PDB file of C-alpha atoms in Angstrom:
ATOM      1  CA  MET A   1     -40.734  13.932  58.027  1.00 42.00           C
ATOM      2  CA  SER A   2     -43.245  11.430  56.815  1.00 51.00           C
ATOM      3  CA  GLY A   3     -41.677   8.227  55.710  1.00 61.00           C
ATOM      4  CA  ILE A   4     -38.281   9.117  57.251  1.00 73.00           C
ATOM      5  CA  GLU A   5     -37.148   6.983  60.235  1.00 92.00           C
ATOM      6  CA  ALA A   6     -36.419   9.323  63.200  1.00 92.00           C
ATOM      7  CA  VAL A   7     -35.463   8.852  66.911  1.00 92.00           C
ATOM      8  CA  ARG A   8     -36.662  11.106  69.719  1.00 94.00           C
ATOM      9  CA  MET A   9     -33.919  12.826  71.764  1.00 94.00           C
ATOM     10  CA  THR A  10     -34.409  15.092  74.748  1.00 95.00           C
ATOM     11  CA  CYS A  11     -32.147  18.166  75.133  1.00 95.00           C
ATOM     12  CA  PRO A  12     -30.307  17.888  78.438  1.00 93.00           C
ATOM     13  CA  THR A  13     -30.119  21.674  78.554  1.00 93.00           C
ATOM     14  CA  CYS A  14     -33.595  22.895  77.979  1.00 94.00           C
ATOM     15  CA  GLY A  15     -35.660  19.594  78.122  1.00 93.00           C
ATOM     16  CA  GLN A  16     -37.131  20.035  74.533  1.00 95.00           C
ATOM     17  CA  ALA A  17     -38.013  16.930  72.738  1.00 94.00           C
ATOM     18  CA  ASN A  18     -36.419  16.700  69.308  1.00 95.00           C
ATOM     19  CA  ARG A  19     -37.043  14.208  66.383  1.00 95.00           C
ATOM     20  CA  VAL A  20     -33.759  13.467  64.665  1.00 93.00           C
ATOM     21  CA  PRO A  21     -33.658  11.470  61.349  1.00 93.00           C
ATOM     22  CA  THR A  22     -31.534   8.242  62.067  1.00 90.00           C
ATOM     23  CA  ALA A  23     -29.551   8.829  58.849  1.00 90.00           C
ATOM     24  CA  ARG A  24     -28.293  12.197  60.448  1.00 90.00           C
ATOM     25  CA  LEU A  25     -27.285  11.002  63.855  1.00 90.00           C
ATOM     26  CA  GLY A  26     -23.691  11.207  63.065  1.00 89.00           C
ATOM     27  CA  GLU A  27     -23.940  14.851  61.915  1.00 91.00           C
ATOM     28  CA  GLY A  28     -24.060  16.496  65.321  1.00 89.00           C
ATOM     29  CA  PRO A  29     -27.733  17.242  65.587  1.00 94.00           C
ATOM     30  CA  LYS A  30     -28.748  20.200  67.583  1.00 94.00           C
ATOM     31  CA  CYS A  31     -31.783  21.163  69.791  1.00 95.00           C
ATOM     32  CA  ALA A  32     -34.296  23.017  67.785  1.00 94.00           C
ATOM     33  CA  VAL A  33     -35.022  25.366  70.709  1.00 95.00           C
ATOM     34  CA  CYS A  34     -31.661  26.166  72.364  1.00 95.00           C
ATOM     35  CA  GLY A  35     -29.095  24.893  69.843  1.00 94.00           C
ATOM     36  CA  THR A  36     -27.376  22.610  72.189  1.00 93.00           C
ATOM     37  CA  THR A  37     -25.598  19.686  70.382  1.00 93.00           C
ATOM     38  CA  LEU A  38     -27.591  16.610  71.174  1.00 93.00           C
ATOM     39  CA  LEU A  39     -25.084  13.904  70.169  1.00 91.00           C
ATOM     40  CA  ASP A  40     -21.433  14.943  70.275  1.00 90.00           C
ATOM     41  CA  GLY A  41     -19.817  12.215  72.355  1.00 92.00           C
ATOM     42  CA  THR A  42     -19.693  14.224  75.559  1.00 94.00           C
ATOM     43  CA  VAL A  43     -21.311  13.540  78.824  1.00 97.00           C
ATOM     44  CA  ALA A  44     -24.268  15.712  79.690  1.00 95.00           C
ATOM     45  CA  GLU A  45     -25.269  16.476  83.278  1.00 96.00           C
ATOM     46  CA  LEU A  46     -28.977  15.801  84.095  1.00 96.00           C
ATOM     47  CA  ASP A  47     -31.212  17.368  86.634  1.00 96.00           C
ATOM     48  CA  ALA A  48     -34.343  15.550  87.899  1.00 95.00           C
ATOM     49  CA  THR A  49     -36.589  16.832  85.245  1.00 95.00           C
ATOM     50  CA  THR A  50     -34.322  16.149  82.216  1.00 96.00           C
ATOM     51  CA  HIS A  51     -33.471  12.723  83.773  1.00 97.00           C
ATOM     52  CA  ASP A  52     -37.057  11.633  83.703  1.00 96.00           C
ATOM     53  CA  LYS A  53     -37.638  13.055  80.105  1.00 95.00           C
ATOM     54  CA  VAL A  54     -34.600  11.395  78.871  1.00 95.00           C
ATOM     55  CA  THR A  55     -35.005   7.980  80.438  1.00 96.00           C
ATOM     56  CA  LEU A  56     -38.685   7.736  79.801  1.00 94.00           C
ATOM     57  CA  ASN A  57     -39.006   9.148  76.312  1.00 93.00           C
ATOM     58  CA  ASP A  58     -35.789   8.924  74.310  1.00 93.00           C
ATOM     59  CA  GLY A  59     -35.502   6.295  71.529  1.00 91.00           C
ATOM     60  CA  LEU A  60     -31.701   6.216  71.522  1.00 92.00           C
ATOM     61  CA  PRO A  61     -30.094   4.218  74.225  1.00 95.00           C
ATOM     62  CA  VAL A  62     -28.992   6.300  77.196  1.00 96.00           C
ATOM     63  CA  LEU A  63     -26.472   5.268  79.830  1.00 98.00           C
ATOM     64  CA  VAL A  64     -26.683   7.187  83.018  1.00 98.00           C
ATOM     65  CA  ASP A  65     -23.908   7.417  85.551  1.00 98.00           C
ATOM     66  CA  TYR A  66     -25.247   8.017  89.110  1.00 98.00           C
ATOM     67  CA  TRP A  67     -22.476   9.671  90.995  1.00 98.00           C
ATOM     68  CA  ALA A  68     -21.523  12.235  93.766  1.00 97.00           C
ATOM     69  CA  PRO A  69     -18.660  14.775  94.056  1.00 97.00           C
ATOM     70  CA  TRP A  70     -17.474  13.297  97.334  1.00 97.00           C
ATOM     71  CA  CYS A  71     -17.156   9.839  95.829  1.00 97.00           C
ATOM     72  CA  GLY A  72     -13.552   8.929  95.028  1.00 97.00           C
ATOM     73  CA  PRO A  73     -14.368   5.972  92.746  1.00 97.00           C
ATOM     74  CA  CYS A  74     -16.963   8.303  90.953  1.00 97.00           C
ATOM     75  CA  ARG A  75     -14.216  10.902  90.364  1.00 96.00           C
ATOM     76  CA  MET A  76     -11.704   8.251  89.156  1.00 96.00           C
ATOM     77  CA  MET A  77     -14.320   6.818  86.804  1.00 97.00           C
ATOM     78  CA  ALA A  78     -15.381  10.242  85.335  1.00 97.00           C
ATOM     79  CA  PRO A  79     -12.521  10.439  82.574  1.00 98.00           C
ATOM     80  CA  GLU A  80     -13.182   6.783  81.631  1.00 98.00           C
ATOM     81  CA  PHE A  81     -17.032   7.447  81.275  1.00 98.00           C
ATOM     82  CA  ALA A  82     -16.128  10.442  78.996  1.00 98.00           C
ATOM     83  CA  LYS A  83     -13.910   8.311  76.862  1.00 98.00           C
ATOM     84  CA  ALA A  84     -16.718   5.650  76.558  1.00 98.00           C
ATOM     85  CA  ALA A  85     -19.108   8.510  75.474  1.00 97.00           C
ATOM     86  CA  LYS A  86     -16.881   9.315  72.543  1.00 96.00           C
ATOM     87  CA  MET A  87     -16.543   5.620  71.716  1.00 96.00           C
ATOM     88  CA  LEU A  88     -20.321   5.013  71.687  1.00 95.00           C
ATOM     89  CA  ALA A  89     -21.456   8.149  69.854  1.00 92.00           C
ATOM     90  CA  PRO A  90     -23.615   8.557  67.702  1.00 92.00           C
ATOM     91  CA  ARG A  91     -25.413   5.271  68.559  1.00 91.00           C
ATOM     92  CA  MET A  92     -25.838   5.996  72.331  1.00 95.00           C
ATOM     93  CA  ARG A  93     -25.766   8.885  74.630  1.00 95.00           C
ATOM     94  CA  LEU A  94     -23.975   8.920  78.085  1.00 97.00           C
ATOM     95  CA  MET A  95     -25.200  11.281  80.738  1.00 97.00           C
ATOM     96  CA  LYS A  96     -24.656  11.715  84.442  1.00 98.00           C
ATOM     97  CA  LEU A  97     -26.863  12.518  87.517  1.00 98.00           C
ATOM     98  CA  ASN A  98     -25.406  13.946  90.841  1.00 98.00           C
ATOM     99  CA  THR A  99     -27.137  11.802  93.480  1.00 97.00           C
ATOM    100  CA  GLU A 100     -26.213  14.299  96.136  1.00 96.00           C
ATOM    101  CA  ASP A 101     -28.117  17.086  94.264  1.00 97.00           C
ATOM    102  CA  HIS A 102     -31.007  14.804  93.286  1.00 97.00           C
ATOM    103  CA  PRO A 103     -31.544  12.098  96.053  1.00 96.00           C
ATOM    104  CA  ASP A 104     -35.179  11.821  95.121  1.00 97.00           C
ATOM    105  CA  VAL A 105     -34.311  10.496  91.733  1.00 97.00           C
ATOM    106  CA  SER A 106     -31.548   8.038  92.980  1.00 94.00           C
ATOM    107  CA  SER A 107     -33.917   6.718  95.562  1.00 95.00           C
ATOM    108  CA  ARG A 108     -36.693   6.353  92.930  1.00 96.00           C
ATOM    109  CA  VAL A 109     -34.393   4.289  90.561  1.00 96.00           C
ATOM    110  CA  GLY A 110     -33.108   2.236  93.391  1.00 96.00           C
ATOM    111  CA  ILE A 111     -29.473   3.359  93.692  1.00 96.00           C
ATOM    112  CA  ARG A 112     -27.891   1.515  96.509  1.00 94.00           C
ATOM    113  CA  GLY A 113     -24.239   2.433  95.947  1.00 95.00           C
ATOM    114  CA  ILE A 114     -22.298   4.658  93.621  1.00 97.00           C
ATOM    115  CA  PRO A 115     -20.973   4.865  91.000  1.00 97.00           C
ATOM    116  CA  ALA A 116     -23.821   3.018  89.377  1.00 97.00           C
ATOM    117  CA  LEU A 117     -24.601   2.851  85.668  1.00 98.00           C
ATOM    118  CA  ILE A 118     -28.148   2.151  84.313  1.00 98.00           C
ATOM    119  CA  LEU A 119     -28.778   1.730  80.562  1.00 98.00           C
ATOM    120  CA  TYR A 120     -32.226   2.924  79.384  1.00 97.00           C
ATOM    121  CA  ARG A 121     -33.942   2.538  76.000  1.00 92.00           C
ATOM    122  CA  ASN A 122     -37.555   3.537  74.989  1.00 88.00           C
ATOM    123  CA  GLY A 123     -38.545   4.325  78.582  1.00 90.00           C
ATOM    124  CA  ARG A 124     -37.282   1.056  80.113  1.00 94.00           C
ATOM    125  CA  GLU A 125     -34.324   0.131  82.215  1.00 96.00           C
ATOM    126  CA  ILE A 126     -32.355  -2.429  80.201  1.00 95.00           C
ATOM    127  CA  ALA A 127     -29.386  -3.251  82.560  1.00 97.00           C
ATOM    128  CA  ARG A 128     -27.250  -2.049  85.497  1.00 97.00           C
ATOM    129  CA  LEU A 129     -23.608  -2.136  86.259  1.00 96.00           C
ATOM    130  CA  ALA A 130     -22.165  -1.167  89.734  1.00 95.00           C
ATOM    131  CA  GLY A 131     -18.697   0.229  90.576  1.00 95.00           C
ATOM    132  CA  ALA A 132     -16.026   2.155  88.937  1.00 97.00           C
ATOM    133  CA  ARG A 133     -15.038   0.643  85.428  1.00 97.00           C
ATOM    134  CA  PRO A 134     -12.496   1.584  82.760  1.00 98.00           C
ATOM    135  CA  ALA A 135     -13.765   2.897  79.403  1.00 98.00           C
ATOM    136  CA  ALA A 136     -13.521  -0.592  77.694  1.00 97.00           C
ATOM    137  CA  ASP A 137     -15.707  -2.271  80.220  1.00 97.00           C
ATOM    138  CA  ILE A 138     -18.265   0.528  79.970  1.00 97.00           C
ATOM    139  CA  VAL A 139     -18.424   0.210  76.269  1.00 97.00           C
ATOM    140  CA  ALA A 140     -18.564  -3.640  76.350  1.00 97.00           C
ATOM    141  CA  PHE A 141     -21.495  -3.470  78.815  1.00 97.00           C
ATOM    142  CA  ALA A 142     -23.284  -0.824  76.796  1.00 96.00           C
ATOM    143  CA  ARG A 143     -22.934  -2.659  73.480  1.00 95.00           C
ATOM    144  CA  GLN A 144     -23.775  -5.984  74.950  1.00 95.00           C
ATOM    145  CA  HIS A 145     -26.999  -4.795  76.576  1.00 95.00           C
ATOM    146  CA  ALA A 146     -28.257  -2.397  73.872  1.00 91.00           C
ATOM    147  CA  GLY A 147     -27.460  -4.797  71.136  1.00 86.00           C
ATOM    148  CA  LEU A 148     -24.961  -2.597  69.323  1.00 78.00           C
ATOM    149  CA  THR A 149     -22.274  -4.083  67.256  1.00 72.00           C
ATOM    150  CA  PRO A 150     -18.736  -2.419  67.320  1.00 66.00           C
ATOM    151  CA  PRO A 151     -18.083  -0.125  64.492  1.00 60.00           C
ATOM    152  CA  SER A 152     -16.324  -1.560  61.459  1.00 51.00           C
ATOM    153  CA  THR A 153     -12.577  -1.065  61.219  1.00 48.00           C
ATOM    154  CA  ALA A 154     -12.300  -1.874  57.599  1.00 44.00           C
TER     155      ALA A 154
END
């Protein structure tokens, strides 16, 4: 792939690092190892290991929803987060981490209340947003802080 611009994307299923040419991001790239679609506008569930690989190594912006099954606002926001994932693909991936199953991760990243959204890019936290939000607010927050322009409607 010499001379071809590519972005690194971690598979949320198997944790494999994949290099995807940026020109092909909209074509539904798949993991070279397990075949999982890497960028299809759906929300992927992370475990502690894949969370760290995705947030530290991926070149594409990643918005992570820190949530728990007992949290009413988290459950209310889940369909809105899914809508936002479809709206932001293929320029950003949206993922979620269950803080009840992975308290070590939520403690390490400083989650004080849920739902909490953290936007990562190139191994760095870019911005945070607390509380349940509608899809439009999630998309506006993500675009603003990741420097993404809305798609052309022409």
